[in-house]
């Protein structure tokens, strides 16, 4: 079978590696992939948002199955377009991907179906939004309605900061159309947990939980990034919490989308806050998380392609989804300066012996050699029988990869280790 994967980051590299375990797959194409992914799939220079070219490629190459992983093509209707020409897909159609594409949609859905989340107000007028943040409790969270490359959320710890966030979005149009509407919501406190799940619109099967590290620097300081590292499982996600999440959040969400005529099929990502009043939804994503996928999929014991096809064919309840009872840690190596501006084009050495544990995110091939080509360059993932060992092994891997200007956080997993003492 010929499979194509849309996207070109570390997450897609992890998906491709896992897909390769299925012998029925004879060829994998990555659109666009990257220089590191090129070792595992045929990379095709078609951008993930170029839906007409993706459709033409699928037709011309008789693609049997497509996996669409990034948010943009999902929200833009890539799955709808591929299904129209008869290519079965893993990923939600646009009408379901809106759960990530519009925060207003997501919040209104949660309100309508009593799914626990932060209290919120929606604003479409600058003056009304400014009036609100001048009197609401602080801290407060200001969120652009649409996709904003993960930068549309400001946790404002002062009134001035909240006002500035409102102005940047609605007056200066920092996020274009995405920021014309705002959700302004209550600040929640508690540890965060990421839970990715498989769902075919009826059945939902959560994957192993994980913990992201979004700040650029150690001790959760510095600017917000796409994620500097992950561990799985997340110790705050106890069995009791998992049970509540299933009853109060996961099943109600899947049923709500079904009831709205927007059945969600694919990977539904729950960004959760474990507050003192129980788990609450911080955000939904319509896709695998990055770098959560780089710790979750290495722990998946069952065959990914079998599960994906069962999701597409709405028979998820018939297949086994089993995770190894082990721990994983992924440490991201980034270009110094990320998430701001950074230099690229530096030669990148990944020793052959550890290649299978490295997921490449931002690298290109230049004269047959890998060079850095992005902010997050790669992730090193180690799986071990305990979290401390996984962390140690992931750093041992990271220390073997060399490129100029590299930096990583040195404390990935430390919060999880401390949590083990708390819960
Ligand atoms: P998001 O882009 O929605 O994942 O938000 C980015 C980060 O902002 C989250 O991972 C949280 O750490 C934080 N955040 C979002 N919403 C809230 C909230 N209501 N209360 C506290 N922190 C929040
Ligand atoms: N790591 C967070 C995300 O993928 O949205």
Coordinates of C-alpha atoms and ligand atoms in Angstrom, one line a residue:
X1 CA 0.0 0.0 0.0
X2 CA 1.1 3.5 -0.7
X3 CA 0.6 5.9 2.2
X4 CA 1.2 9.7 2.3
X5 CA 1.8 11.7 5.4
X6 CA 1.1 15.4 5.3
X7 CA 3.5 17.6 7.3
X8 CA 7.2 17.8 8.0
X9 CA 8.0 18.0 11.6
X10 CA 9.2 15.8 14.4
X11 CA 5.6 14.6 15.0
X12 CA 5.4 13.4 11.4
X13 CA 8.7 11.7 11.7
X14 CA 7.4 9.7 14.7
X15 CA 4.2 8.8 12.8
X16 CA 6.2 7.6 9.8
X17 CA 8.6 5.5 11.9
X18 CA 5.6 3.8 13.5
X19 CA 3.7 3.3 10.2
X20 CA 6.8 1.6 8.8
X21 CA 6.3 -1.3 11.3
X22 CA 3.4 -2.4 9.2
X23 CA 4.6 -4.7 6.4
X24 CA 1.5 -4.0 4.2
X25 CA 2.9 -0.5 3.6
X26 CA 5.2 -0.6 0.7
X27 CA 5.8 3.1 0.2
X28 CA 5.5 6.2 2.3
X29 CA 5.5 9.8 0.9
X30 CA 6.0 12.8 3.2
X31 CA 4.6 16.1 1.9
X32 CA 6.8 18.0 2.4
X33 CA 8.7 16.0 5.0
X34 CA 12.2 17.3 5.8
X35 CA 15.9 16.4 5.4
X36 CA 15.8 13.9 8.3
X37 CA 12.5 12.3 7.4
X38 CA 14.0 11.7 3.9
X39 CA 15.8 8.7 5.5
X40 CA 12.4 7.1 6.2
X41 CA 10.1 8.3 3.5
X42 CA 10.1 9.8 0.0
X43 CA 9.9 13.6 0.6
X44 CA 7.8 15.5 -2.0
X45 CA 8.2 19.3 -2.1
X46 CA 4.5 20.1 -1.6
X47 CA 3.5 22.3 1.3
X48 CA 1.1 21.0 3.9
X49 CA -1.4 23.8 3.1
X50 CA -1.3 23.4 -0.6
X51 CA -4.4 21.3 -0.8
X52 CA -4.9 21.3 -4.6
X53 CA -1.3 20.0 -5.1
X54 CA -1.8 17.4 -2.4
X55 CA -4.9 16.1 -4.1
X56 CA -3.2 16.1 -7.5
X57 CA -0.3 14.2 -6.0
X58 CA -2.6 11.6 -4.4
X59 CA -4.4 11.1 -7.7
X60 CA -1.3 10.9 -9.9
X61 CA 0.5 8.4 -7.5
X62 CA -2.5 6.2 -6.7
X63 CA -2.2 6.8 -3.0
X64 CA -4.1 4.3 -0.9
X65 CA -4.3 6.1 2.4
X66 CA -3.4 9.6 3.8
X67 CA -2.5 10.7 7.2
X68 CA -3.1 14.4 7.7
X69 CA -1.4 15.6 10.9
X70 CA -0.9 19.4 11.1
X71 CA -3.7 21.8 12.2
X72 CA -3.7 24.1 9.1
X73 CA -4.5 21.5 6.4
X74 CA -7.1 19.9 8.7
X75 CA -8.9 23.1 9.4
X76 CA -8.7 24.0 5.7
X77 CA -10.4 20.8 4.6
X78 CA -7.6 18.6 3.4
X79 CA -9.4 15.5 4.5
X80 CA -12.7 16.6 2.8
X81 CA -10.8 17.2 -0.5
X82 CA -9.0 13.8 -0.4
X83 CA -12.1 11.9 0.5
X84 CA -13.8 13.5 -2.5
X85 CA -11.4 11.8 -4.8
X86 CA -11.8 8.5 -2.8
X87 CA -8.6 8.5 -0.7
X88 CA -9.3 7.3 2.8
X89 CA -7.8 9.5 5.5
X90 CA -6.8 9.6 9.1
X91 CA -7.8 13.0 10.4
X92 CA -11.0 15.0 11.0
X93 CA -12.9 16.7 8.2
X94 CA -13.0 20.5 8.4
X95 CA -16.4 20.6 10.1
X96 CA -14.9 18.6 13.0
X97 CA -11.4 20.2 12.9
X98 CA -13.1 23.5 13.9
X99 CA -12.8 22.2 17.5
X100 CA -9.2 23.5 17.2
X101 CA -9.8 26.0 14.4
X102 CA -12.1 28.2 16.5
X103 CA -11.7 28.7 20.2
X104 CA -15.2 30.3 20.3
X105 CA -16.6 27.1 18.7
X106 CA -14.8 24.9 21.3
X107 CA -15.9 27.0 24.3
X108 CA -19.5 27.3 23.1
X109 CA -19.5 23.5 22.6
X110 CA -18.2 22.9 26.1
X111 CA -20.8 25.3 27.6
X112 CA -23.7 23.7 25.7
X113 CA -22.7 20.2 26.7
X114 CA -21.5 20.9 30.3
X115 CA -18.0 19.9 29.7
X116 CA -15.7 21.4 32.4
X117 CA -13.6 24.3 31.2
X118 CA -12.6 27.8 32.3
X119 CA -15.4 30.4 32.4
X120 CA -15.2 32.8 29.5
X121 CA -16.6 35.7 27.5
X122 CA -16.4 36.2 23.7
X123 CA -15.6 39.6 22.2
X124 CA -15.8 41.0 18.7
X125 CA -15.5 44.7 19.6
X126 CA -12.3 46.3 20.9
X127 CA -14.0 48.6 23.3
X128 CA -16.1 45.9 24.9
X129 CA -13.0 43.7 25.3
X130 CA -11.0 46.6 26.8
X131 CA -13.8 47.4 29.2
X132 CA -13.9 43.8 30.3
X133 CA -10.2 43.4 31.1
X134 CA -10.3 46.7 33.1
X135 CA -12.6 45.1 35.6
X136 CA -12.3 41.3 35.5
X137 CA -10.2 39.3 38.0
X138 CA -6.5 39.1 37.2
X139 CA -4.7 37.0 36.1
X140 CA -6.9 36.5 33.0
X141 CA -6.3 34.6 29.8
X142 CA -6.7 36.3 26.4
X143 CA -7.1 33.9 23.4
X144 CA -7.3 34.7 19.7
X145 CA -10.2 32.7 18.2
X146 CA -8.4 31.2 15.2
X147 CA -5.1 29.4 14.6
X148 CA -2.1 31.6 15.4
X149 CA 0.9 29.2 15.2
X150 CA 0.5 28.5 18.9
X151 CA 1.1 32.1 19.8
X152 CA -2.5 33.3 20.2
X153 CA -2.7 32.8 24.0
X154 CA -1.6 35.3 26.5
X155 CA -1.8 34.6 30.2
X156 CA -2.0 38.2 31.5
X157 CA -0.8 38.7 35.0
X158 CA -1.6 42.4 35.1
X159 CA -4.3 44.6 33.7
X160 CA -1.8 46.3 31.5
X161 CA -0.7 43.0 30.0
X162 CA -4.3 42.0 29.4
X163 CA -5.1 45.3 27.7
X164 CA -2.0 45.1 25.5
X165 CA -2.9 41.5 24.5
X166 CA -6.4 42.7 23.5
X167 CA -5.0 45.7 21.5
X168 CA -2.4 43.6 19.7
X169 CA -5.0 41.2 18.5
X170 CA -8.0 43.5 17.8
X171 CA -6.3 46.8 17.0
X172 CA -2.9 45.8 15.5
X173 CA -4.2 42.6 13.9
X174 CA -1.2 40.7 15.1
X175 CA -2.9 37.4 14.2
X176 CA -4.8 38.7 11.2
X177 CA -8.4 37.4 11.0
X178 CA -7.6 34.8 13.7
X179 CA -7.5 37.5 16.3
X180 CA -10.6 39.6 15.3
X181 CA -12.6 37.6 17.8
X182 CA -11.3 36.9 21.3
X183 CA -12.1 34.5 24.0
X184 CA -11.2 36.0 27.4
X185 CA -11.2 33.4 30.1
X186 CA -10.7 32.7 33.7
X187 CA -7.2 31.8 34.8
X188 CA -7.0 28.2 36.0
X189 CA -4.4 26.7 38.3
X190 CA -3.0 23.2 38.5
X191 CA -0.7 20.8 36.7
X192 CA -1.3 20.4 32.9
X193 CA -1.8 17.0 31.3
X194 CA -1.9 16.2 27.5
X195 CA -4.1 13.3 26.5
X196 CA -4.1 12.3 22.8
X197 CA -6.9 9.9 21.9
X198 CA -8.0 7.9 18.9
X199 CA -11.7 8.3 18.1
X200 CA -13.8 7.2 15.2
X201 CA -16.7 9.5 16.1
X202 CA -18.4 6.9 18.4
X203 CA -15.7 5.1 20.4
X204 CA -12.8 7.0 22.0
X205 CA -9.6 5.4 23.2
X206 CA -7.2 7.6 25.1
X207 CA -3.5 7.1 24.5
X208 CA -0.9 7.1 27.3
X209 CA -0.9 10.6 28.9
X210 CA 2.0 13.0 28.6
X211 CA 3.5 16.3 29.9
X212 CA 4.8 19.0 27.6
X213 CA 7.3 21.7 28.6
X214 CA 6.3 24.8 26.7
X215 CA 8.7 27.5 28.1
X216 CA 12.0 27.9 26.3
X217 CA 14.2 27.8 29.4
X218 CA 14.8 25.7 32.5
X219 CA 12.4 26.2 35.5
X220 CA 9.6 27.1 33.1
X221 CA 11.0 30.5 32.3
X222 CA 11.4 32.3 29.0
X223 CA 9.0 32.7 26.1
X224 CA 6.4 30.1 25.1
X225 CA 7.5 27.6 22.4
X226 CA 5.9 24.8 20.5
X227 CA 7.2 22.5 23.2
X228 CA 10.8 21.8 24.4
X229 CA 10.3 18.3 25.6
X230 CA 7.8 15.8 26.8
X231 CA 7.5 12.8 29.2
X232 CA 5.0 10.0 29.3
X233 CA 3.1 8.9 31.2
X234 CA 2.2 12.0 33.1
X235 CA 2.1 11.2 36.9
X236 CA -0.7 13.7 37.5
X237 CA -3.0 11.7 35.4
X238 CA -3.9 9.1 38.0
X239 CA -6.4 6.4 37.5
X240 CA -9.0 8.4 39.4
X241 CA -8.4 11.5 37.2
X242 CA -8.5 9.3 34.0
X243 CA -11.9 8.0 35.1
X244 CA -13.3 11.4 35.6
X245 CA -11.8 12.6 32.3
X246 CA -13.5 9.8 30.4
X247 CA -16.9 10.4 32.0
X248 CA -16.9 14.2 32.2
X249 CA -14.8 15.2 29.2
X250 CA -13.8 12.6 26.6
X251 CA -17.1 10.8 26.0
X252 CA -19.2 14.0 26.3
X253 CA -17.0 15.7 23.7
X254 CA -17.2 12.8 21.2
X255 CA -21.0 12.7 21.7
X256 CA -21.3 16.5 21.5
X257 CA -19.5 16.5 18.1
X258 CA -21.7 13.7 16.9
X259 CA -24.9 15.5 18.1
X260 CA -23.7 18.7 16.3
X261 CA -23.4 16.7 13.0
X262 CA -19.6 17.1 13.2
X263 CA -18.4 13.6 14.0
X264 CA -14.7 13.7 14.9
X265 CA -12.5 11.0 13.4
X266 CA -8.8 11.0 14.0
X267 CA -6.6 12.0 16.9
X268 CA -8.4 14.3 19.3
X269 CA -6.0 16.0 21.7
X270 CA -7.2 17.2 25.2
X271 CA -5.1 19.8 26.8
X272 CA -6.2 19.5 30.5
X273 CA -5.7 21.3 33.7
X274 CA -6.1 19.2 36.8
X275 CA -7.6 21.9 39.1
X276 CA -8.7 21.5 42.7
X277 CA -12.3 21.2 41.3
X278 CA -11.3 18.4 39.0
X279 CA -10.0 18.1 35.4
X280 CA -10.9 21.0 33.0
X281 CA -10.3 21.5 29.3
X282 CA -7.7 24.2 28.5
X283 CA -7.8 23.4 24.8
X284 CA -8.7 20.9 22.2
X285 CA -6.4 20.1 19.3
X286 CA -7.7 18.3 16.2
X287 CA -4.4 16.4 15.8
X288 CA -1.4 14.7 17.4
X289 CA 0.6 17.0 19.6
X290 CA 4.2 17.9 18.9
X291 CA 6.3 16.8 20.8
X292 CA 3.8 14.7 22.7
X293 CA 3.7 12.2 19.7
X294 CA 7.4 11.7 20.1
X295 CA 6.9 10.1 23.5
X296 CA 3.4 8.6 23.0
X297 CA 4.0 6.6 19.8
X298 CA 7.2 4.9 20.9
X299 CA 5.2 3.5 23.8
X300 CA 2.4 2.2 21.5
X301 CA 2.7 -1.6 21.3
X302 CA -0.1 -2.1 18.9
X303 CA 0.2 -1.5 15.2
X304 CA -0.5 2.2 14.4
X305 CA -1.7 1.6 10.8
X306 CA -4.2 -1.0 11.9
X307 CA -5.6 1.5 14.5
X308 CA -5.7 4.3 12.0
X309 CA -7.6 2.3 9.4
X310 CA -10.1 1.2 12.1
X311 CA -10.7 4.9 12.9
X312 CA -11.3 5.7 9.3
X313 CA -13.7 2.7 8.9
X314 CA -15.5 3.5 12.2
X315 CA -14.6 0.2 13.8
X316 CA -12.2 1.4 16.5
X317 CA -14.0 -0.7 19.1
X318 CA -12.8 -3.9 17.3
X319 CA -9.1 -3.3 17.5
X320 CA -6.6 -3.5 20.3
X321 CA -4.8 -0.3 21.4
X322 CA -2.1 -1.3 23.8
X323 CA 0.7 0.7 25.4
X324 CA 3.9 -0.6 27.0
X325 CA 3.9 -0.1 30.7
X326 CA 7.2 1.9 30.4
X327 CA 8.2 5.6 30.4
X328 CA 9.4 7.8 27.7
X329 CA 11.2 11.2 27.6
X330 CA 11.8 13.4 24.5
X331 CA 14.4 16.2 24.7
X332 CA 14.2 18.8 21.9
X333 CA 17.4 20.4 20.6
X334 CA 16.6 23.8 19.2
X335 CA 18.5 26.6 17.4
X336 CA 19.7 29.2 19.8
X337 CA 17.3 32.2 19.6
X338 CA 14.2 30.1 19.1
X339 CA 11.2 30.9 19.5
X340 CA 12.5 34.3 18.2
X341 CA 14.9 34.6 15.3
X342 CA 17.8 32.2 14.9
X343 CA 20.5 31.2 12.4
X344 CA 20.3 28.1 10.3
X345 CA 22.2 26.1 7.8
X346 CA 24.7 24.5 10.4
X347 CA 25.8 20.9 9.7
X348 CA 24.1 18.4 11.8
X349 CA 25.6 15.1 13.0
X350 CA 23.4 12.3 14.2
X351 CA 25.4 9.1 15.0
X352 CA 24.1 6.1 13.1
X353 CA 23.7 4.1 16.3
X354 CA 21.0 6.4 17.7
X355 CA 19.3 7.4 14.5
X356 CA 16.2 5.3 15.4
X357 CA 15.7 7.4 18.6
X358 CA 15.9 10.8 16.9
X359 CA 13.0 12.5 15.3
X360 CA 14.0 15.3 13.0
X361 CA 11.9 18.4 12.9
X362 CA 13.9 21.3 11.3
X363 CA 16.6 20.0 9.0
X364 CA 17.3 20.1 5.3
X365 CA 19.6 18.1 3.0
X366 CA 22.4 20.2 1.4
X367 CA 24.8 18.4 -0.9
X368 CA 23.7 15.2 0.7
X369 CA 24.4 16.4 4.3
X370 CA 21.9 17.4 7.0
X371 CA 21.9 21.0 8.0
X372 CA 19.7 22.8 10.5
X373 CA 16.7 24.5 9.0
X374 CA 14.3 25.4 11.8
X375 CA 13.8 26.5 15.4
X376 CA 13.1 23.1 16.8
X377 CA 15.7 21.0 15.0
X378 CA 15.1 17.5 16.4
X379 CA 14.0 15.5 19.4
X380 CA 15.8 12.6 21.1
X381 CA 13.4 10.0 22.6
X382 CA 14.4 7.3 25.1
X383 CA 12.1 4.6 26.4
X384 CA 12.9 2.9 29.7
X385 CA 11.3 0.9 32.5
X386 CA 11.1 4.0 34.7
X387 CA 10.9 7.8 34.3
X388 CA 14.3 8.6 35.8
X389 CA 16.0 6.2 33.5
X390 CA 14.1 7.5 30.5
X391 CA 15.2 11.0 31.3
X392 CA 18.8 10.0 31.8
X393 CA 18.8 8.1 28.6
X394 CA 17.2 10.9 26.6
X395 CA 19.9 13.3 27.7
X396 CA 22.6 10.8 26.9
X397 CA 21.2 10.7 23.4
X398 CA 20.9 14.5 23.1
X399 CA 24.5 14.9 24.2
X400 CA 25.6 12.8 21.2
X401 CA 24.0 15.0 18.6
X402 CA 26.1 17.9 17.5
X403 CA 25.4 21.2 15.7
X404 CA 26.5 24.8 16.2
X405 CA 24.0 27.0 18.1
X406 CA 22.2 24.1 19.7
X407 CA 20.4 24.5 23.0
X408 CA 18.0 22.4 25.0
X409 CA 16.3 22.5 28.4
X410 CA 18.2 20.5 31.0
X411 CA 15.2 19.9 33.2
X412 CA 12.7 18.0 31.0
X413 CA 10.9 15.5 33.3
X414 CA 11.9 17.1 36.6
X415 CA 8.4 18.4 37.3
X416 CA 7.1 14.9 36.7
X417 CA 9.6 13.4 39.0
X418 CA 8.6 15.8 41.7
X419 CA 4.9 15.1 41.0
X420 CA 5.5 11.4 41.8
X421 CA 6.1 12.5 45.4
X422 CA 3.0 14.7 45.4
X423 CA 0.3 12.4 44.0
Ligands
LIG1 P1 -3.0 26.9 24.4 O1 -2.3 27.5 23.2 O2 -4.4 27.0 24.4 O3 -2.4 25.5 24.6 O4 -2.5 27.7 25.7 C1 -1.1 27.8 25.9 C2 -0.9 27.7 27.4 O5 -1.5 28.8 28.1 C3 -1.5 26.4 28.0 O6 -0.6 25.3 27.9 C4 -1.6 26.9 29.5 O7 -0.3 26.7 30.1 C5 -1.9 28.3 29.3 N1 -3.4 28.5 29.5 C6 -4.3 28.5 28.5 N2 -5.5 28.7 29.1 C7 -5.3 28.9 30.4 C8 -6.2 29.2 31.5 N3 -7.5 29.3 31.3 N4 -5.7 29.2 32.7 C9 -4.4 29.1 32.9 N5 -3.5 28.9 31.9 C10 -4.0 28.8 30.7
LIG2 N1 2.7 20.5 22.1 C1 1.5 21.2 22.0 C2 0.8 21.1 20.8 O1 1.1 20.3 19.9 O2 -0.2 21.8 20.6

